[in-house]
Amino acid sequence: MRLWIGNTASGLATWALPFVLGLVAMEGTMSSTELGLSLAARTVGFLIAVPLAGIWTDRHGPRRIVLVSGFVGAVSIPIIVSGLSGFGSAASILLLVGAVVVGLGQGACRPAYQAMIPEIVTVDHLQAANAAMSISVRVTSLVGPAAVSFITLAFGTGAAFITIAVLWLVSAVVPPRGRVSSRVSALRRNILSEFLVAVEEAKRHPWFVAGLATLTIVIATGYSVTAVLVPAISQQVSGGAMLMTETATAFMIGALFGAVLATRWQPVNRGWTALAGLSLYGLVPLSLLAADWTIFPILAFFLAGVGIEIFNVPWFTSVQTEIPPDRLARVSSLDFLFSYGLAPAGLALMTPLADTFGRDAVLVSSGIICLTVPGVAMLIPTSRHFSVTK
């Protein structure tokens, strides 16, 4: 429970900050350009921290890294507030520095939390624990913006920033120590060598390489369609944000349903089932071709939500059970680095591709890619069970 609370607090803080900054931009305290640069700076901090945190977690244990990442996230908030309160170039620099720092905290805690779960939970309960953590992610993505919006409207943006800082402190101090007292390798190398050890470890597991490549492609294509093209389609179909809201809600409801299902369901062919679930995201772009009948995209987003958790929960469980403990955080950092780090490339290319080839062509090709790539991954040895021992 303490682990879940800490992870939930970090998730709430992560989802709340962009929303608060958006509200600040609406008030005119910061420009839309500053907002975009701040969010980009946060992503830079995240990408820097993820691989380093994987190395340091394997060196020193996940509890220390969770503690440090929580304090780093908390410290970033006064820096951001100082940047918003000041004037001129110095204030803008402070704002960007604060955004980078909070990205460092967010990036550092991800592989650390993943490595901490098997130190707290027994093997028999790992899948249920990962499902509970996934439920936390889905709930916080909805509750975070809603809660911080209420706090901002009732007490002002200052109270919202204080709340985010407190959430980071909760993430730092609440999680317990694991059963494993030390995960430090006897041989220490430089940072690049230790990162390459993770790459070599990943290559020992063909199912991991295939699954990660598939997840990265689905995020860079299917998710980018959702983020970039759905707002315009919603405006065209409903004259506003109604379709966008309905599909986002359907996806979250589906993801919650999938996570709850994953707490109990343990299919024999775990890997193939997970990849089949991931392929359901291909229905999303294809359904948008018939967006005038809103039932089709709503149903597609719901099924995609179910499918993403049917993939996520077995995926994280397999990583935790198949990767040696002293390399787990570094391999997990590869997961976050590639699957989420390459997503901005898809976001940046989606609009130019739609302008060049047409929106429908992009929707069809994205749907086909998301549907077929998981099937190709199923052909990779060891992907059937996400295990090299079966």
GROMACS .gro file of C-alpha atoms in nm:
model
  390
    1MET     CA    1   0.000   0.000   0.000
    2ARG     CA    2   0.282   0.241   0.082
    3LEU     CA    3   0.445   0.165  -0.253
    4TRP     CA    4   0.115   0.224  -0.433
    5ILE     CA    5   0.057   0.553  -0.250
    6GLY     CA    6   0.405   0.677  -0.339
    7ASN     CA    7   0.363   0.584  -0.705
    8THR     CA    8   0.018   0.743  -0.714
    9ALA     CA    9   0.152   1.065  -0.562
   10SER     CA   10   0.425   1.089  -0.826
   11GLY     CA   11   0.165   1.022  -1.097
   12LEU     CA   12  -0.067   1.293  -0.966
   13ALA     CA   13   0.221   1.541  -0.957
   14THR     CA   14   0.328   1.445  -1.309
   15TRP     CA   15  -0.018   1.487  -1.462
   16ALA     CA   16  -0.107   1.798  -1.262
   17LEU     CA   17   0.189   2.020  -1.352
   18PRO     CA   18   0.121   2.061  -1.729
   19PHE     CA   19  -0.241   2.139  -1.647
   20VAL     CA   20  -0.145   2.408  -1.395
   21LEU     CA   21   0.101   2.559  -1.641
   22GLY     CA   22  -0.179   2.561  -1.899
   23LEU     CA   23  -0.404   2.749  -1.656
   24VAL     CA   24  -0.121   2.994  -1.588
   25ALA     CA   25  -0.087   3.051  -1.963
   26MET     CA   26  -0.461   3.113  -1.989
   27GLU     CA   27  -0.428   3.379  -1.718
   28GLY     CA   28  -0.161   3.551  -1.927
   29THR     CA   29   0.119   3.504  -1.674
   30MET     CA   30   0.317   3.309  -1.933
   31SER     CA   31   0.294   3.297  -2.311
   32SER     CA   32   0.200   2.995  -2.518
   33THR     CA   33   0.557   2.989  -2.648
   34GLU     CA   34   0.692   2.972  -2.293
   35LEU     CA   35   0.444   2.695  -2.215
   36GLY     CA   36   0.562   2.491  -2.513
   37LEU     CA   37   0.928   2.547  -2.430
   38SER     CA   38   0.867   2.449  -2.067
   39LEU     CA   39   0.698   2.123  -2.161
   40ALA     CA   40   0.978   2.050  -2.410
   41ALA     CA   41   1.239   2.122  -2.140
   42ARG     CA   42   1.060   1.883  -1.905
   43THR     CA   43   1.081   1.612  -2.172
   44VAL     CA   44   1.455   1.678  -2.210
   45GLY     CA   45   1.503   1.634  -1.835
   46PHE     CA   46   1.301   1.312  -1.845
   47LEU     CA   47   1.512   1.165  -2.126
   48ILE     CA   48   1.836   1.257  -1.950
   49ALA     CA   49   1.727   1.108  -1.617
   50VAL     CA   50   1.580   0.776  -1.731
   51PRO     CA   51   1.903   0.597  -1.836
   52LEU     CA   52   2.104   0.751  -1.550
   53ALA     CA   53   1.840   0.650  -1.297
   54GLY     CA   54   1.847   0.294  -1.427
   55ILE     CA   55   2.222   0.278  -1.364
   56TRP     CA   56   2.206   0.440  -1.021
   57THR     CA   57   1.913   0.223  -0.915
   58ASP     CA   58   2.106  -0.093  -0.996
   59ARG     CA   59   2.405   0.049  -0.808
   60HIS     CA   60   2.235   0.179  -0.495
   61GLY     CA   61   1.889   0.020  -0.484
   62PRO     CA   62   1.556   0.170  -0.593
   63ARG     CA   63   1.454   0.314  -0.256
   64ARG     CA   64   1.735   0.570  -0.256
   65ILE     CA   65   1.656   0.679  -0.611
   66VAL     CA   66   1.285   0.715  -0.533
   67LEU     CA   67   1.379   0.932  -0.235
   68VAL     CA   68   1.611   1.152  -0.441
   69SER     CA   69   1.371   1.179  -0.736
   70GLY     CA   70   1.087   1.287  -0.508
   71PHE     CA   71   1.298   1.560  -0.349
   72VAL     CA   72   1.419   1.673  -0.693
   73GLY     CA   73   1.058   1.699  -0.811
   74ALA     CA   74   0.964   1.900  -0.501
   75VAL     CA   75   1.262   2.138  -0.538
   76SER     CA   76   1.169   2.209  -0.900
   77ILE     CA   77   0.839   2.373  -0.802
   78PRO     CA   78   0.983   2.682  -0.625
   79ILE     CA   79   1.221   2.726  -0.921
   80ILE     CA   80   0.926   2.722  -1.164
   81VAL     CA   81   0.726   2.962  -0.945
   82SER     CA   82   1.024   3.198  -0.927
   83GLY     CA   83   1.045   3.194  -1.304
   84LEU     CA   84   0.675   3.271  -1.337
   85SER     CA   85   0.697   3.554  -1.082
   86GLY     CA   86   0.994   3.731  -1.237
   87PHE     CA   87   1.043   3.939  -1.548
   88GLY     CA   88   1.282   3.934  -1.839
   89SER     CA   89   1.526   3.675  -1.965
   90ALA     CA   90   1.638   3.569  -1.617
   91ALA     CA   91   1.282   3.466  -1.530
   92SER     CA   92   1.250   3.269  -1.854
   93ILE     CA   93   1.575   3.088  -1.781
   94LEU     CA   94   1.455   3.002  -1.429
   95LEU     CA   95   1.131   2.865  -1.574
   96LEU     CA   96   1.317   2.641  -1.818
   97VAL     CA   97   1.561   2.527  -1.549
   98GLY     CA   98   1.270   2.435  -1.322
   99ALA     CA   99   1.104   2.243  -1.607
  100VAL     CA  100   1.423   2.047  -1.673
  101VAL     CA  101   1.460   1.970  -1.301
  102VAL     CA  102   1.105   1.840  -1.267
  103GLY     CA  103   1.166   1.626  -1.577
  104LEU     CA  104   1.473   1.484  -1.405
  105GLY     CA  105   1.260   1.387  -1.106
  106GLN     CA  106   0.992   1.228  -1.321
  107GLY     CA  107   1.242   1.036  -1.530
  108ALA     CA  108   1.439   0.914  -1.230
  109CYS     CA  109   1.142   0.768  -1.045
  110ARG     CA  110   1.007   0.555  -1.333
  111PRO     CA  111   1.273   0.279  -1.351
  112ALA     CA  112   1.320   0.298  -0.974
  113TYR     CA  113   0.953   0.225  -0.904
  114GLN     CA  114   0.956  -0.060  -1.156
  115ALA     CA  115   1.259  -0.213  -0.984
  116MET     CA  116   1.108  -0.167  -0.638
  117ILE     CA  117   0.792  -0.369  -0.707
  118PRO     CA  118   0.958  -0.715  -0.706
  119GLU     CA  119   1.145  -0.620  -0.387
  120ILE     CA  120   0.813  -0.556  -0.211
  121VAL     CA  121   0.580  -0.811  -0.373
  122THR     CA  122   0.621  -1.188  -0.398
  123VAL     CA  123   0.641  -1.346  -0.743
  124ASP     CA  124   0.292  -1.496  -0.714
  125HIS     CA  125   0.142  -1.151  -0.667
  126LEU     CA  126   0.353  -0.956  -0.918
  127GLN     CA  127   0.090  -0.945  -1.192
  128ALA     CA  128  -0.180  -0.822  -0.953
  129ALA     CA  129   0.060  -0.561  -0.816
  130ASN     CA  130   0.146  -0.437  -1.164
  131ALA     CA  131  -0.224  -0.420  -1.246
  132ALA     CA  132  -0.280  -0.211  -0.932
  133MET     CA  133   0.002   0.022  -1.040
  134SER     CA  134  -0.158   0.052  -1.385
  135ILE     CA  135  -0.490   0.139  -1.224
  136SER     CA  136  -0.302   0.410  -1.034
  137VAL     CA  137  -0.170   0.553  -1.362
  138ARG     CA  138  -0.515   0.562  -1.521
  139VAL     CA  139  -0.684   0.714  -1.218
  140THR     CA  140  -0.418   0.981  -1.170
  141SER     CA  141  -0.437   1.085  -1.536
  142LEU     CA  142  -0.802   1.175  -1.474
  143VAL     CA  143  -0.793   1.285  -1.111
  144GLY     CA  144  -0.471   1.490  -1.136
  145PRO     CA  145  -0.596   1.758  -1.378
  146ALA     CA  146  -0.944   1.762  -1.222
  147ALA     CA  147  -0.814   1.800  -0.865
  148VAL     CA  148  -0.560   2.066  -0.950
  149SER     CA  149  -0.822   2.255  -1.150
  150PHE     CA  150  -1.049   2.262  -0.843
  151ILE     CA  151  -0.761   2.373  -0.618
  152THR     CA  152  -0.662   2.647  -0.862
  153LEU     CA  153  -1.016   2.781  -0.896
  154ALA     CA  154  -1.078   2.767  -0.521
  155PHE     CA  155  -0.743   2.880  -0.380
  156GLY     CA  156  -0.530   3.004  -0.670
  157THR     CA  157  -0.233   2.873  -0.866
  158GLY     CA  158  -0.002   2.915  -0.566
  159ALA     CA  159  -0.198   2.651  -0.375
  160ALA     CA  160  -0.185   2.423  -0.678
  161PHE     CA  161   0.194   2.448  -0.697
  162ILE     CA  162   0.223   2.379  -0.324
  163THR     CA  163   0.003   2.070  -0.368
  164ILE     CA  164   0.230   1.940  -0.645
  165ALA     CA  165   0.540   1.992  -0.429
  166VAL     CA  166   0.373   1.806  -0.139
  167LEU     CA  167   0.284   1.517  -0.369
  168TRP     CA  168   0.649   1.486  -0.469
  169LEU     CA  169   0.748   1.478  -0.103
  170VAL     CA  170   0.493   1.201  -0.042
  171SER     CA  171   0.646   1.006  -0.329
  172ALA     CA  172   0.988   1.053  -0.171
  173VAL     CA  173   0.917   0.948   0.188
  174VAL     CA  174   0.616   0.712   0.191
  175PRO     CA  175   0.737   0.402  -0.005
  176PRO     CA  176   0.891   0.128   0.213
  177ARG     CA  177   1.229  -0.035   0.188
  178GLY     CA  178   1.238  -0.360  -0.006
  179ARG     CA  179   1.330  -0.702   0.126
  180VAL     CA  180   1.655  -0.691  -0.070
  181SER     CA  181   1.899  -0.478   0.128
  182SER     CA  182   2.151  -0.428  -0.151
  183ARG     CA  183   2.146  -0.466  -0.526
  184VAL     CA  184   2.490  -0.325  -0.591
  185SER     CA  185   2.703  -0.516  -0.840
  186ALA     CA  186   3.048  -0.617  -0.724
  187LEU     CA  187   3.207  -0.470  -1.036
  188ARG     CA  188   3.149  -0.105  -1.114
  189ARG     CA  189   3.209   0.042  -1.458
  190ASN     CA  190   3.173   0.386  -1.604
  191ILE     CA  191   2.824   0.505  -1.692
  192LEU     CA  192   2.845   0.420  -2.062
  193SER     CA  193   2.973   0.069  -1.990
  194GLU     CA  194   2.695   0.006  -1.740
  195PHE     CA  195   2.436   0.126  -1.989
  196LEU     CA  196   2.581  -0.106  -2.254
  197VAL     CA  197   2.546  -0.392  -2.007
  198ALA     CA  198   2.172  -0.322  -2.010
  199VAL     CA  199   2.171  -0.328  -2.389
  200GLU     CA  200   2.351  -0.663  -2.390
  201GLU     CA  201   2.108  -0.799  -2.130
  202ALA     CA  202   1.813  -0.686  -2.339
  203LYS     CA  203   1.956  -0.861  -2.646
  204ARG     CA  204   1.961  -1.187  -2.446
  205HIS     CA  205   1.580  -1.168  -2.442
  206PRO     CA  206   1.444  -1.160  -2.801
  207TRP     CA  207   1.090  -1.119  -2.668
  208PHE     CA  208   1.194  -0.796  -2.494
  209VAL     CA  209   1.354  -0.647  -2.806
  210ALA     CA  210   1.051  -0.743  -3.017
  211GLY     CA  211   0.800  -0.616  -2.762
  212LEU     CA  212   0.983  -0.288  -2.708
  213ALA     CA  213   1.015  -0.226  -3.082
  214THR     CA  214   0.644  -0.297  -3.125
  215LEU     CA  215   0.541  -0.070  -2.837
  216THR     CA  216   0.761   0.211  -2.970
  217ILE     CA  217   0.609   0.186  -3.318
  218VAL     CA  218   0.251   0.179  -3.185
  219ILE     CA  219   0.314   0.485  -2.965
  220ALA     CA  220   0.492   0.677  -3.241
  221THR     CA  221   0.209   0.609  -3.489
  222GLY     CA  222  -0.122   0.528  -3.320
  223TYR     CA  223  -0.076   0.749  -3.016
  224SER     CA  224   0.039   1.036  -3.238
  225VAL     CA  225  -0.283   1.011  -3.437
  226THR     CA  226  -0.478   1.041  -3.114
  227ALA     CA  227  -0.284   1.343  -2.993
  228VAL     CA  228  -0.258   1.537  -3.320
  229LEU     CA  229  -0.549   1.448  -3.549
  230VAL     CA  230  -0.836   1.377  -3.308
  231PRO     CA  231  -0.880   1.743  -3.199
  232ALA     CA  232  -0.932   1.855  -3.560
  233ILE     CA  233  -1.161   1.560  -3.635
  234SER     CA  234  -1.360   1.636  -3.319
  235GLN     CA  235  -1.401   1.997  -3.427
  236GLN     CA  236  -1.519   1.887  -3.770
  237VAL     CA  237  -1.761   1.621  -3.645
  238SER     CA  238  -1.905   1.772  -3.327
  239GLY     CA  239  -1.821   2.139  -3.365
  240GLY     CA  240  -1.608   2.129  -3.052
  241ALA     CA  241  -1.432   1.895  -2.814
  242MET     CA  242  -1.719   1.649  -2.762
  243LEU     CA  243  -1.577   1.363  -2.967
  244MET     CA  244  -1.231   1.417  -2.819
  245THR     CA  245  -1.375   1.405  -2.466
  246GLU     CA  246  -1.590   1.099  -2.536
  247THR     CA  247  -1.305   0.900  -2.689
  248ALA     CA  248  -1.059   0.994  -2.414
  249THR     CA  249  -1.313   0.887  -2.152
  250ALA     CA  250  -1.380   0.561  -2.337
  251PHE     CA  251  -1.007   0.487  -2.350
  252MET     CA  252  -0.962   0.546  -1.977
  253ILE     CA  253  -1.265   0.333  -1.889
  254GLY     CA  254  -1.134   0.057  -2.113
  255ALA     CA  255  -0.787   0.080  -1.957
  256LEU     CA  256  -0.932   0.055  -1.607
  257PHE     CA  257  -1.136  -0.247  -1.714
  258GLY     CA  258  -0.827  -0.407  -1.870
  259ALA     CA  259  -0.617  -0.345  -1.560
  260VAL     CA  260  -0.882  -0.496  -1.333
  261LEU     CA  261  -0.909  -0.795  -1.568
  262ALA     CA  262  -0.532  -0.839  -1.557
  263THR     CA  263  -0.535  -0.872  -1.178
  264ARG     CA  264  -0.694  -1.217  -1.218
  265TRP     CA  265  -0.643  -1.337  -1.573
  266GLN     CA  266  -0.314  -1.514  -1.644
  267PRO     CA  267  -0.329  -1.656  -1.999
  268VAL     CA  268  -0.111  -1.952  -2.092
  269ASN     CA  269   0.043  -1.775  -2.390
  270ARG     CA  270   0.116  -1.455  -2.200
  271GLY     CA  271   0.329  -1.287  -2.466
  272TRP     CA  272   0.101  -1.354  -2.761
  273THR     CA  273  -0.201  -1.240  -2.563
  274ALA     CA  274  -0.022  -0.919  -2.464
  275LEU     CA  275   0.082  -0.843  -2.823
  276ALA     CA  276  -0.270  -0.914  -2.946
  277GLY     CA  277  -0.398  -0.665  -2.690
  278LEU     CA  278  -0.151  -0.403  -2.811
  279SER     CA  279  -0.263  -0.454  -3.171
  280LEU     CA  280  -0.613  -0.337  -3.079
  281TYR     CA  281  -0.484   0.020  -3.090
  282GLY     CA  282  -0.491  -0.017  -3.468
  283LEU     CA  283  -0.870   0.007  -3.448
  284VAL     CA  284  -0.842   0.369  -3.331
  285PRO     CA  285  -0.707   0.530  -3.651
  286LEU     CA  286  -0.935   0.316  -3.868
  287SER     CA  287  -1.243   0.408  -3.665
  288LEU     CA  288  -1.172   0.778  -3.720
  289LEU     CA  289  -1.244   0.724  -4.089
  290ALA     CA  290  -1.608   0.683  -3.980
  291ALA     CA  291  -1.602   0.950  -3.709
  292ASP     CA  292  -1.944   1.082  -3.818
  293TRP     CA  293  -2.083   0.769  -3.649
  294THR     CA  294  -1.934   0.840  -3.308
  295ILE     CA  295  -2.013   0.492  -3.176
  296PHE     CA  296  -1.728   0.352  -3.388
  297PRO     CA  297  -1.443   0.564  -3.247
  298ILE     CA  298  -1.585   0.540  -2.894
  299LEU     CA  299  -1.592   0.159  -2.915
  300ALA     CA  300  -1.246   0.151  -3.076
  301PHE     CA  301  -1.094   0.369  -2.804
  302PHE     CA  302  -1.255   0.150  -2.535
  303LEU     CA  303  -1.111  -0.168  -2.689
  304ALA     CA  304  -0.771   0.002  -2.729
  305GLY     CA  305  -0.779   0.093  -2.361
  306VAL     CA  306  -0.851  -0.267  -2.265
  307GLY     CA  307  -0.579  -0.388  -2.497
  308ILE     CA  308  -0.308  -0.153  -2.373
  309GLU     CA  309  -0.343  -0.289  -2.020
  310ILE     CA  310  -0.362  -0.648  -2.143
  311PHE     CA  311  -0.018  -0.567  -2.283
  312ASN     CA  312   0.125  -0.348  -2.005
  313VAL     CA  313   0.062  -0.572  -1.705
  314PRO     CA  314   0.216  -0.896  -1.845
  315TRP     CA  315   0.495  -0.689  -2.001
  316PHE     CA  316   0.605  -0.531  -1.674
  317THR     CA  317   0.561  -0.862  -1.491
  318SER     CA  318   0.780  -1.045  -1.742
  319VAL     CA  319   1.051  -0.779  -1.726
  320GLN     CA  320   1.056  -0.807  -1.346
  321THR     CA  321   1.074  -1.187  -1.345
  322GLU     CA  322   1.302  -1.251  -1.645
  323ILE     CA  323   1.566  -0.979  -1.600
  324PRO     CA  324   1.827  -1.032  -1.323
  325PRO     CA  325   1.763  -0.799  -1.026
  326ASP     CA  326   2.100  -0.624  -1.056
  327ARG     CA  327   2.016  -0.521  -1.414
  328LEU     CA  328   1.641  -0.471  -1.386
  329ALA     CA  329   1.636  -0.093  -1.350
  330ARG     CA  330   1.873  -0.039  -1.641
  331VAL     CA  331   1.667  -0.261  -1.871
  332SER     CA  332   1.349  -0.088  -1.751
  333SER     CA  333   1.510   0.245  -1.837
  334LEU     CA  334   1.557   0.122  -2.194
  335ASP     CA  335   1.184   0.051  -2.201
  336PHE     CA  336   1.088   0.406  -2.097
  337LEU     CA  337   1.362   0.568  -2.304
  338PHE     CA  338   1.260   0.410  -2.635
  339SER     CA  339   0.883   0.374  -2.597
  340TYR     CA  340   0.822   0.727  -2.466
  341GLY     CA  341   1.140   0.900  -2.579
  342LEU     CA  342   1.071   0.842  -2.948
  343ALA     CA  343   0.703   0.938  -2.926
  344PRO     CA  344   0.773   1.310  -2.992
  345ALA     CA  345   0.910   1.213  -3.334
  346GLY     CA  346   0.570   1.076  -3.428
  347LEU     CA  347   0.397   1.385  -3.291
  348ALA     CA  348   0.622   1.614  -3.493
  349LEU     CA  349   0.575   1.420  -3.819
  350MET     CA  350   0.200   1.357  -3.800
  351THR     CA  351   0.078   1.695  -3.926
  352PRO     CA  352   0.330   1.723  -4.215
  353LEU     CA  353   0.243   1.368  -4.324
  354ALA     CA  354  -0.130   1.445  -4.314
  355ASP     CA  355  -0.074   1.764  -4.515
  356THR     CA  356   0.136   1.581  -4.774
  357PHE     CA  357  -0.052   1.254  -4.821
  358GLY     CA  358  -0.394   1.337  -4.680
  359ARG     CA  359  -0.549   1.267  -4.342
  360ASP     CA  360  -0.727   0.949  -4.449
  361ALA     CA  361  -0.407   0.798  -4.589
  362VAL     CA  362  -0.230   0.864  -4.258
  363LEU     CA  363  -0.519   0.710  -4.063
  364VAL     CA  364  -0.524   0.396  -4.280
  365SER     CA  365  -0.149   0.346  -4.274
  366SER     CA  366  -0.127   0.406  -3.898
  367GLY     CA  367  -0.408   0.159  -3.835
  368ILE     CA  368  -0.249  -0.108  -4.053
  369ILE     CA  369   0.090  -0.059  -3.886
  370CYS     CA  370  -0.056  -0.090  -3.535
  371LEU     CA  371  -0.255  -0.400  -3.630
  372THR     CA  372   0.023  -0.587  -3.810
  373VAL     CA  373   0.347  -0.505  -3.626
  374PRO     CA  374   0.244  -0.699  -3.309
  375GLY     CA  375   0.171  -0.997  -3.533
  376VAL     CA  376   0.523  -0.980  -3.673
  377ALA     CA  377   0.659  -0.965  -3.318
  378MET     CA  378   0.475  -1.289  -3.240
  379LEU     CA  379   0.705  -1.464  -3.487
  380ILE     CA  380   1.011  -1.379  -3.277
  381PRO     CA  381   1.141  -1.672  -3.065
  382THR     CA  382   1.042  -1.653  -2.694
  383SER     CA  383   0.766  -1.398  -2.764
  384ARG     CA  384   0.493  -1.655  -2.703
  385HIS     CA  385   0.545  -1.652  -2.325
  386PHE     CA  386   0.767  -1.341  -2.286
  387SER     CA  387   1.024  -1.580  -2.145
  388VAL     CA  388   1.346  -1.749  -2.257
  389THR     CA  389   1.278  -2.053  -2.036
  390LYS     CA  390   0.957  -2.170  -2.203
   0.00000   0.00000   0.00000
